[in-house]
Coordinates of C-alpha atoms in Angstrom, one line a residue:
M153 CA 2.3 -5.8 -13.0
S154 CA 4.3 -4.4 -9.9
E155 CA 8.0 -4.0 -9.9
F156 CA 9.5 -4.2 -6.2
L157 CA 12.5 -1.9 -6.0
L158 CA 15.3 -2.5 -3.8
P159 CA 14.8 -0.4 -0.6
D160 CA 17.1 1.4 1.8
V161 CA 16.7 -0.9 4.8
G162 CA 19.2 1.0 7.0
E163 CA 20.4 4.6 7.4
G164 CA 21.7 6.0 4.0
L165 CA 22.5 2.7 2.5
T166 CA 23.4 3.0 -1.3
E167 CA 23.5 -0.6 -2.4
A168 CA 23.0 -4.2 -1.6
E169 CA 23.9 -7.7 -2.8
I170 CA 21.2 -10.1 -3.7
V171 CA 22.2 -13.2 -1.6
A172 CA 19.4 -15.6 -2.0
W173 CA 16.0 -15.6 -3.4
K174 CA 13.2 -17.3 -1.4
V175 CA 10.9 -17.6 -4.4
K176 CA 11.0 -18.5 -8.0
V177 CA 9.0 -17.6 -11.0
G178 CA 5.4 -19.0 -10.9
D179 CA 5.3 -18.8 -7.1
T180 CA 2.2 -17.2 -5.6
I181 CA 3.0 -14.8 -2.7
E182 CA 1.2 -12.8 -0.2
I183 CA 1.9 -9.5 1.3
N184 CA 4.8 -9.7 3.8
D185 CA 6.1 -12.9 2.5
V186 CA 9.9 -13.2 2.6
I187 CA 11.0 -13.1 -1.1
V188 CA 14.7 -12.4 -0.9
E189 CA 17.7 -12.1 1.7
I190 CA 20.1 -9.5 0.8
E191 CA 23.5 -8.2 2.3
T192 CA 23.8 -4.5 3.1
A193 CA 26.8 -2.8 4.4
K194 CA 25.7 -3.6 7.8
S195 CA 23.9 -7.2 7.9
L196 CA 21.8 -9.7 6.3
V197 CA 18.2 -8.7 5.8
E198 CA 15.3 -10.5 4.6
L199 CA 12.8 -8.5 2.5
P200 CA 9.2 -8.9 2.8
S201 CA 6.9 -8.4 -0.3
P202 CA 4.8 -5.4 -0.5
F203 CA 2.5 -6.9 -3.1
E204 CA 0.6 -10.0 -3.6
G205 CA 0.3 -12.1 -6.7
T206 CA 2.4 -14.3 -8.9
V207 CA 6.2 -13.9 -9.4
L208 CA 6.5 -12.9 -13.0
A209 CA 10.3 -12.4 -13.1
L210 CA 13.3 -12.3 -11.0
L211 CA 15.4 -9.4 -12.4
V212 CA 18.5 -9.5 -10.5
A213 CA 20.7 -12.8 -10.0
E214 CA 22.0 -13.9 -6.9
G215 CA 25.4 -12.6 -6.0
E216 CA 24.9 -9.3 -7.9
T217 CA 25.2 -6.0 -6.1
V218 CA 22.8 -3.4 -7.3
P219 CA 21.9 0.2 -6.1
V220 CA 19.1 1.0 -4.1
G221 CA 15.9 2.0 -6.2
T222 CA 16.6 -0.8 -8.8
P223 CA 13.9 -3.1 -9.7
I224 CA 14.6 -6.6 -8.5
I225 CA 11.5 -8.5 -8.9
S226 CA 8.1 -8.2 -10.8
I227 CA 4.9 -9.4 -9.2
G228 CA 1.5 -9.4 -11.0
A229 CA -1.4 -11.8 -12.0
E230 CA -0.6 -15.4 -13.4
G231 CA 0.2 -15.3 -17.1
E232 CA 0.5 -11.6 -17.2
A233 CA 3.3 -10.1 -19.4
A234 CA 5.2 -6.9 -19.1
P235 CA 3.0 -3.9 -19.9
V236 CA 3.6 -2.5 -23.3
A237 CA 4.5 1.4 -23.3
P238 CA 1.6 3.7 -24.3
A239 CA 1.7 5.7 -27.4
S240 CA 1.5 9.0 -25.7
T241 CA 4.7 10.5 -24.1
P242 CA 5.3 10.6 -20.4
A243 CA 5.0 14.3 -20.4
E244 CA 1.5 14.2 -22.0
Q245 CA 0.2 11.7 -19.4
T246 CA 1.5 13.5 -16.4
E247 CA 0.8 17.1 -17.5
S248 CA -2.1 17.4 -15.3
D249 CA -0.5 15.5 -12.5
P250 CA 3.3 15.4 -12.4
Y251 CA 3.2 12.6 -9.6
L252 CA 1.0 10.3 -11.7
G253 CA 3.9 8.6 -13.3
M254 CA 5.6 7.8 -10.4
A255 CA 2.6 6.4 -8.5
E256 CA 1.7 4.0 -11.5
K257 CA 5.1 2.7 -11.3
A258 CA 4.8 1.9 -7.7
G259 CA 1.7 -0.2 -8.4
A260 CA -1.2 2.2 -7.6
A261 CA -2.0 5.4 -9.4
Q262 CA -3.0 8.2 -7.2
V263 CA -5.7 10.6 -8.8
D264 CA -7.6 13.2 -7.4
P265 CA -11.3 12.6 -8.0
A266 CA -11.9 16.2 -8.9
D267 CA -9.7 15.9 -12.0
I268 CA -11.8 13.0 -13.2
D269 CA -15.1 13.4 -15.1
L270 CA -16.9 10.0 -14.4
S271 CA -19.8 11.1 -16.5
N272 CA -17.4 10.8 -19.7
P273 CA -17.1 7.2 -20.7
A274 CA -13.9 7.9 -22.6
A275 CA -12.4 9.5 -19.4
S276 CA -13.2 6.7 -17.3
G277 CA -12.5 4.0 -19.8
S278 CA -8.8 5.4 -20.2
M279 CA -8.4 5.1 -16.5
E280 CA -9.6 1.3 -16.4
G281 CA -7.2 -0.7 -14.3
A282 CA -6.0 2.1 -12.2
S283 CA -6.7 2.1 -8.6
L284 CA -8.4 5.5 -8.2
V285 CA -9.0 7.3 -4.9
G286 CA -12.6 7.9 -4.8
R287 CA -13.7 5.4 -7.5
I288 CA -17.2 3.8 -6.8
K289 CA -16.7 1.1 -4.1
A290 CA -19.5 -1.2 -5.6
E291 CA -17.6 -1.3 -8.9
R292 CA -14.0 -1.6 -7.7
G293 CA -14.0 -2.5 -3.9
P294 CA -12.5 -0.5 -1.3
M295 CA -9.1 0.9 -1.9
R296 CA -6.7 3.3 -0.2
R297 CA -4.1 5.8 -1.4
A298 CA -0.6 4.6 -1.0
R299 CA 1.3 6.2 1.7
R300 CA 3.8 9.1 1.4
G301 CA 6.5 10.1 3.5
S302 CA 6.8 13.7 4.8
A303 CA 9.8 14.5 2.7
S304 CA 9.6 14.5 -1.2
P305 CA 12.4 12.6 -2.7
S306 CA 14.4 14.2 -5.1
T307 CA 14.3 11.6 -8.0
E308 CA 11.7 9.6 -9.4
A309 CA 13.5 6.4 -8.2
G310 CA 13.6 7.7 -4.7
A311 CA 9.9 8.3 -4.8
Q312 CA 9.1 4.8 -5.9
T313 CA 11.3 3.3 -3.3
Q314 CA 10.1 5.5 -0.5
M315 CA 6.4 4.4 -1.2
Q316 CA 7.5 0.8 -1.2
V317 CA 9.4 0.9 2.0
Q318 CA 6.6 2.7 3.8
G319 CA 4.3 -0.3 2.8
A320 CA 6.8 -3.1 3.6
F321 CA 8.6 -1.7 6.6
A322 CA 6.3 0.7 8.6
P323 CA 4.8 -0.6 11.7
G324 CA 2.0 -3.2 11.2
G325 CA 3.5 -3.9 7.5
A326 CA 1.7 -3.4 4.3
Q327 CA -1.1 -5.4 5.8
S328 CA -2.6 -2.1 7.1
D329 CA -3.3 -1.0 3.6
E330 CA -5.8 -2.3 1.0
V331 CA -4.0 -3.1 -2.2
M332 CA -5.1 -4.1 -5.6
P333 CA -6.0 -7.7 -6.0
A334 CA -3.7 -10.1 -7.8
D335 CA -6.1 -10.5 -10.6
E336 CA -6.6 -6.7 -11.4
S337 CA -5.9 -5.5 -14.6
P338 CA -2.3 -4.1 -15.2
V339 CA -1.7 -0.3 -14.8
P340 CA -0.5 1.2 -18.1
A341 CA 3.1 2.1 -17.8
T342 CA 4.1 5.9 -18.4
D343 CA 7.6 5.3 -19.0
Q344 CA 8.3 4.5 -22.5
R345 CA 11.8 2.9 -21.7
P346 CA 11.7 -0.9 -22.6
A347 CA 11.1 -3.1 -19.5
P348 CA 14.3 -5.0 -18.5
A349 CA 14.6 -8.5 -19.8
A350 CA 13.6 -11.0 -17.2
A351 CA 16.3 -13.6 -16.8
P352 CA 15.3 -17.2 -16.9
A353 CA 14.3 -18.7 -13.7
E354 CA 17.1 -21.2 -14.0
A355 CA 19.8 -18.6 -14.0
L356 CA 18.5 -16.8 -10.8
V357 CA 17.7 -19.7 -8.7
P358 CA 20.5 -21.9 -7.4
A359 CA 20.7 -25.4 -8.9
A360 CA 20.0 -27.0 -5.5
A361 CA 16.8 -25.1 -5.1
Q362 CA 15.7 -26.4 -8.7
A363 CA 16.7 -30.0 -7.9
E364 CA 15.1 -30.1 -4.4
P365 CA 11.7 -28.4 -3.9
G366 CA 12.6 -28.2 -0.2
A367 CA 15.6 -26.0 -0.9
V368 CA 13.3 -23.0 -1.7
R369 CA 12.1 -21.4 1.5
A370 CA 8.8 -22.5 2.5
L371 CA 5.9 -19.9 2.5
A372 CA 5.2 -18.4 5.9
K373 CA 4.6 -15.0 7.4
P374 CA 7.1 -13.6 9.8
P375 CA 5.2 -14.3 12.9
V376 CA 4.7 -17.8 11.8
R377 CA 8.6 -18.1 11.3
K378 CA 9.2 -16.7 14.6
L379 CA 6.8 -19.1 16.2
A380 CA 8.5 -22.1 14.3
K381 CA 12.1 -20.9 15.7
D382 CA 11.0 -20.5 19.2
L383 CA 9.4 -24.2 19.2
G384 CA 12.2 -25.6 17.2
V385 CA 10.2 -26.5 14.3
D386 CA 11.9 -26.9 10.8
L387 CA 9.4 -25.2 8.4
G388 CA 11.2 -27.0 5.2
V389 CA 9.5 -30.4 6.3
L390 CA 6.2 -29.0 6.7
T391 CA 3.1 -29.0 4.3
G392 CA 1.2 -25.9 4.6
S393 CA -2.5 -25.9 4.8
G394 CA -2.9 -22.1 4.2
P395 CA -3.6 -20.2 1.0
S396 CA -1.3 -21.3 -1.8
G397 CA 0.3 -23.8 0.5
S398 CA 1.6 -21.4 3.0
I399 CA 2.3 -22.6 6.4
T400 CA 0.1 -21.6 9.4
R401 CA 0.5 -21.1 13.0
D402 CA -1.8 -24.2 13.6
D403 CA 0.6 -26.2 11.2
V404 CA 3.7 -25.1 13.3
Q405 CA 1.8 -25.9 16.6
A406 CA 0.6 -29.3 15.4
A407 CA 4.2 -30.3 14.3
A408 CA 5.6 -29.2 17.7
S409 CA 3.1 -31.3 19.6
H410 CA 3.9 -34.4 17.8
G411 CA 7.6 -33.7 17.7
G412 CA 8.3 -35.0 14.2
A413 CA 9.2 -31.7 12.7
S414 CA 11.5 -30.9 15.7
A415 CA 13.2 -34.3 15.2
A416 CA 13.7 -33.5 11.5
A417 CA 15.2 -30.2 12.3
A418 CA 17.6 -31.6 14.9
S419 CA 18.8 -34.3 12.5
S420 CA 19.2 -31.8 9.8
G421 CA 20.9 -29.2 11.8
P422 CA 21.0 -25.5 11.5
A423 CA 21.2 -24.0 8.1
P424 CA 24.7 -23.2 6.9
I425 CA 25.7 -19.7 6.6
R426 CA 26.8 -18.6 3.1
T427 CA 30.3 -17.7 3.3
P428 CA 32.8 -16.9 0.6
S429 CA 35.0 -19.6 -0.9
H430 CA 38.6 -19.3 -0.4
D431 CA 39.4 -22.6 -2.0
A432 CA 42.3 -22.5 -4.6
R433 CA 41.9 -24.1 -8.1
P434 CA 44.9 -26.3 -9.3
G435 CA 47.6 -23.9 -10.3
E436 CA 46.3 -20.8 -8.7
R437 CA 48.8 -19.1 -6.2
E438 CA 46.3 -16.3 -5.2
T439 CA 42.8 -15.7 -4.7
R440 CA 41.1 -12.3 -4.7
E441 CA 37.9 -11.6 -3.0
P442 CA 36.0 -8.2 -3.5
I443 CA 35.6 -6.3 -0.3
K444 CA 31.9 -5.5 0.1
G445 CA 29.0 -5.8 2.5
V446 CA 29.7 -6.0 6.3
R447 CA 33.3 -6.3 5.9
K448 CA 33.7 -2.9 3.9
M449 CA 31.6 -1.1 6.6
M450 CA 33.8 -2.7 9.4
A451 CA 36.8 -1.6 7.7
T452 CA 35.7 1.9 7.1
A453 CA 34.3 2.2 10.6
M454 CA 37.4 0.9 12.2
S455 CA 39.9 2.9 10.0
Q456 CA 38.1 5.9 11.0
S457 CA 37.8 5.4 14.6
A458 CA 41.7 4.3 14.8
F459 CA 42.8 7.6 13.2
T460 CA 40.3 10.0 14.6
S461 CA 40.2 8.9 18.4
P462 CA 43.4 8.9 20.2
H463 CA 43.2 5.5 22.0
V464 CA 44.6 4.6 25.4
T465 CA 44.4 1.0 26.6
E466 CA 44.8 -0.1 30.2
W467 CA 45.0 -3.6 31.4
I468 CA 43.9 -5.3 34.8
T469 CA 44.3 -9.0 35.6
V470 CA 41.8 -10.1 38.4
D471 CA 40.7 -13.1 40.4
V472 CA 37.1 -13.8 39.4
T473 CA 36.9 -17.3 41.4
A474 CA 33.9 -15.5 43.4
A475 CA 32.1 -14.5 40.2
M476 CA 32.3 -18.0 38.8
Q477 CA 30.9 -19.4 41.9
L478 CA 27.9 -16.8 41.6
V479 CA 27.5 -17.9 38.1
A480 CA 27.1 -21.5 39.3
R481 CA 24.6 -20.5 41.9
L482 CA 22.7 -18.4 39.4
K483 CA 22.1 -21.4 36.9
K484 CA 20.5 -23.3 39.7
R485 CA 17.9 -20.6 40.3
P486 CA 14.4 -20.9 38.9
E487 CA 14.3 -17.5 37.4
F488 CA 17.4 -18.5 35.2
R489 CA 16.1 -21.9 34.1
D490 CA 15.4 -21.2 30.7
T491 CA 18.2 -18.6 30.2
R492 CA 21.8 -18.9 29.6
V493 CA 23.9 -17.6 32.3
S494 CA 27.6 -16.8 31.9
P495 CA 30.5 -14.7 33.1
L496 CA 29.6 -12.3 30.3
L497 CA 26.1 -11.5 32.1
L498 CA 28.2 -10.5 35.3
L499 CA 30.6 -8.4 33.4
A500 CA 27.9 -6.7 31.5
R501 CA 26.0 -5.8 34.8
A502 CA 29.3 -4.6 36.4
V503 CA 30.0 -2.4 33.4
I504 CA 26.4 -0.6 33.8
L505 CA 26.9 -0.2 37.5
A506 CA 30.4 1.3 37.1
M507 CA 29.1 4.0 34.8
K508 CA 27.3 5.4 37.5
R509 CA 30.6 6.6 39.0
T510 CA 32.3 7.5 35.6
P511 CA 29.5 8.8 33.4
E512 CA 32.3 9.9 30.9
I513 CA 32.6 6.2 29.8
N514 CA 29.0 6.4 28.4
S515 CA 29.6 9.6 26.2
F516 CA 31.2 10.5 23.1
W517 CA 33.0 13.4 21.5
D518 CA 31.1 15.4 18.9
E519 CA 33.9 16.8 16.9
A520 CA 31.4 18.9 14.6
A521 CA 29.7 20.6 17.4
Q522 CA 32.9 20.7 19.7
E523 CA 30.7 19.1 22.5
V524 CA 31.0 16.0 24.7
V525 CA 27.6 14.3 24.6
Y526 CA 26.8 12.3 27.7
K527 CA 24.3 9.6 27.4
H528 CA 21.7 9.0 30.3
Y529 CA 21.0 5.6 29.0
V530 CA 23.1 2.4 28.1
N531 CA 22.8 0.7 24.7
L532 CA 25.2 -2.1 25.6
G533 CA 26.9 -3.4 22.5
I534 CA 28.6 -7.0 22.2
A535 CA 31.0 -7.4 19.5
A536 CA 30.4 -10.8 17.4
A537 CA 32.5 -12.3 14.8
T538 CA 30.6 -13.5 11.9
P539 CA 31.5 -15.2 8.7
R540 CA 30.7 -12.1 7.0
G541 CA 32.6 -9.8 9.3
L542 CA 32.4 -8.1 12.7
V543 CA 28.9 -6.9 13.8
V544 CA 28.1 -4.9 17.0
P545 CA 24.4 -5.3 18.0
N546 CA 23.2 -3.6 21.2
V547 CA 20.8 -4.2 23.9
K548 CA 18.6 -1.1 24.1
D549 CA 18.3 0.5 27.3
A550 CA 20.4 -2.2 29.1
D551 CA 20.6 -0.2 32.4
V552 CA 16.7 -0.6 33.2
L553 CA 16.8 -4.2 32.7
S554 CA 16.7 -6.7 35.5
M555 CA 19.3 -9.5 35.7
T556 CA 17.1 -12.0 34.2
E557 CA 15.9 -9.6 31.4
L558 CA 19.6 -8.7 30.6
A559 CA 20.4 -12.3 30.4
Q560 CA 17.5 -13.0 28.0
A561 CA 18.4 -10.0 25.8
L562 CA 22.2 -11.1 25.7
G563 CA 21.0 -14.6 24.7
E564 CA 18.7 -13.3 21.8
L565 CA 21.4 -11.0 20.7
T566 CA 24.2 -13.5 20.3
A567 CA 22.1 -16.1 18.9
T568 CA 20.8 -13.7 16.2
A569 CA 24.4 -12.5 15.3
R570 CA 25.6 -16.2 15.1
D571 CA 22.6 -16.9 12.7
G572 CA 23.8 -13.9 10.4
K573 CA 20.3 -12.3 11.0
T574 CA 21.3 -9.1 12.8
Q575 CA 19.2 -6.1 11.5
P576 CA 20.6 -2.7 10.9
A577 CA 18.4 -1.2 13.7
E578 CA 19.9 -3.6 16.3
M579 CA 23.4 -2.2 15.6
A580 CA 22.4 1.4 15.5
G581 CA 22.8 3.7 18.7
G582 CA 25.2 1.8 20.6
T583 CA 26.9 3.8 23.7
F584 CA 29.4 1.2 25.0
T585 CA 31.0 -2.2 23.6
I586 CA 32.1 -5.4 25.3
T587 CA 34.2 -7.6 23.0
N588 CA 34.7 -11.1 24.5
V589 CA 37.9 -12.7 23.0
G590 CA 37.9 -15.2 25.9
V591 CA 35.7 -17.3 23.8
F592 CA 38.8 -17.9 21.3
G593 CA 41.0 -18.8 24.3
V594 CA 42.8 -15.3 24.0
D595 CA 43.9 -13.6 27.2
A596 CA 43.2 -10.0 26.1
G597 CA 43.9 -7.4 23.3
T598 CA 43.8 -3.8 22.3
P599 CA 40.2 -3.2 20.9
I600 CA 39.4 -0.2 18.7
I601 CA 36.5 1.9 19.7
N602 CA 33.3 1.6 17.9
P603 CA 32.5 4.8 16.0
G604 CA 30.0 7.0 18.1
E605 CA 31.3 5.8 21.3
S606 CA 34.2 6.6 23.7
A607 CA 35.2 3.3 25.1
I608 CA 35.3 -0.5 24.6
L609 CA 36.2 -3.3 27.1
C610 CA 38.0 -6.4 26.2
F611 CA 37.1 -9.6 28.1
G612 CA 39.8 -12.2 28.1
A613 CA 39.9 -16.0 28.7
I614 CA 39.1 -17.1 32.2
N615 CA 41.8 -19.8 33.3
K616 CA 43.0 -21.6 36.2
R617 CA 46.2 -19.9 37.4
P618 CA 48.3 -19.8 40.5
W619 CA 47.4 -16.7 42.5
V620 CA 48.9 -15.2 45.7
D621 CA 46.2 -15.1 48.6
E622 CA 46.6 -11.8 50.0
E623 CA 45.3 -12.8 53.4
T624 CA 47.4 -15.9 53.8
G625 CA 50.3 -15.2 51.6
E626 CA 49.9 -18.9 50.0
I627 CA 49.9 -19.7 46.5
V628 CA 46.5 -21.1 45.4
V629 CA 44.9 -22.0 42.1
R630 CA 42.4 -19.6 41.2
D631 CA 39.9 -18.5 38.3
V632 CA 42.0 -15.5 36.8
T633 CA 41.1 -13.3 33.6
T634 CA 42.3 -10.2 32.2
L635 CA 40.4 -6.9 31.1
A636 CA 41.6 -4.4 28.8
L637 CA 39.8 -1.0 28.4
S638 CA 40.5 1.2 25.4
F639 CA 39.2 4.7 25.7
D640 CA 39.1 8.1 23.9
H641 CA 41.8 10.2 25.6
R642 CA 40.5 13.6 24.2
H643 CA 37.9 13.8 27.0
I644 CA 38.6 10.6 29.2
D645 CA 41.8 11.0 31.1
G646 CA 43.8 8.4 33.0
E647 CA 42.3 9.0 36.2
K648 CA 38.6 8.2 34.8
G649 CA 39.7 5.3 32.7
S650 CA 41.5 3.8 35.7
R651 CA 38.6 4.2 38.2
F652 CA 36.1 2.7 35.7
L653 CA 38.3 -0.3 35.0
A654 CA 39.1 -0.8 38.6
D655 CA 35.4 -0.7 39.7
V656 CA 34.5 -3.3 37.0
A657 CA 37.3 -5.6 38.1
G658 CA 36.3 -4.9 41.9
M659 CA 32.7 -6.3 41.2
L660 CA 34.1 -9.4 39.4
Q661 CA 36.5 -10.2 42.1
D662 CA 33.9 -9.5 45.0
P663 CA 30.4 -9.4 43.4
G664 CA 29.0 -8.2 46.9
T665 CA 30.5 -4.8 46.2
A666 CA 28.0 -4.2 43.7
L667 CA 25.7 -3.4 46.4
L668 CA 27.7 -0.2 47.0
F669 CA 26.9 1.3 43.4

């Protein structure tokens, strides 16, 4: 039996909430199958399994928040029970190799062949069921030592988590390593602590999932899920032809060619995002909701930024009629046929170009080192409001992308954020942020700088307004918007902030001026 420990899927996360199980007790799973959806302090994350076999127990209920390193699911051979602790003490078993206990708990014992006397039947028999490096391949088949990180964790739980994370989240996934078959004999546990009692499946799986088989997520590997998403195929209505009923690429492509699955997906609509309930019970005057996950991280980050960086906000109202006309022309071009073109795309491009004249905007104040760090790349963040709180994913190296590439990147970024699937890596390393409050019909605001950056631009609603034509002096109806720039006044003075904002506004008012940058 192998226990999957809750990993740190971000940078220094300490806990996560179990949002939804994608499997139930008795299911057969393969390596990299998605087994659970968790909410960290940064985003929703789907965890793939580093093991294959049968789900023996779900050890944590949905809605429960547990620390990193906590066992959350047991996977083994069908009918297998929790191993019984051996009579010998952990100290006796690990005296010759202090790492043996940790390795066995991670699902594969790591033993130096030099320490094993294969000529001694008793010695070889005592190790039966363990995956030994150097074991005769004819007897056991090819095996490989589990990966270890370069740093040694300070705790046993940390070591277990590190080995599992390296298998599940390393480039190429756990498929690059050979693992113990699901029907292999269980490795004797060296920890004498009683195994945690497995909660009944009914208590851990939602009632809807028990009542409707389709409510449990279909078995499919991540590349297959991405293909289904791209083709608009609902995996929940497909019958898999792969091992254990898993859905294959051929199943998805066949459904897309017939159009049946797409129609079913269109009729059912997108899957709803799980949000906290604020409905009051009869007689209740107040409802309390725990502050956790993304909202907790957002509150901490915004408080730190607001009371650390001296914010200055400047405003400018600009005629964007020419920019809106350019957007209409770009939509008709073949390069943008499959890409959404919006005013946000032109604003993003203008921001990137304006930074060339004012590089201070793309820097940050390093308080510890007492240095200003200038970034020679642009990771452009787009603030997105989700039911779970504010997230700011960013387009990596946006400054080297063409207009079509930038449009595609922005489209993928916003779609992922709306679905609540933004990953921690997609939010790390931002250098500048745009917050688009115009989608809510708001004219402008005073945004708070994202930690680790020095400025943020607020994009207001574009409305028809009366405007004085500077050439004729007549009042005409134009498309007008308001931009608001908040910047860190410790190293960005008013002249630099004003120049940057004026440059951005100038390119929106007359897109042809972008050729000057």
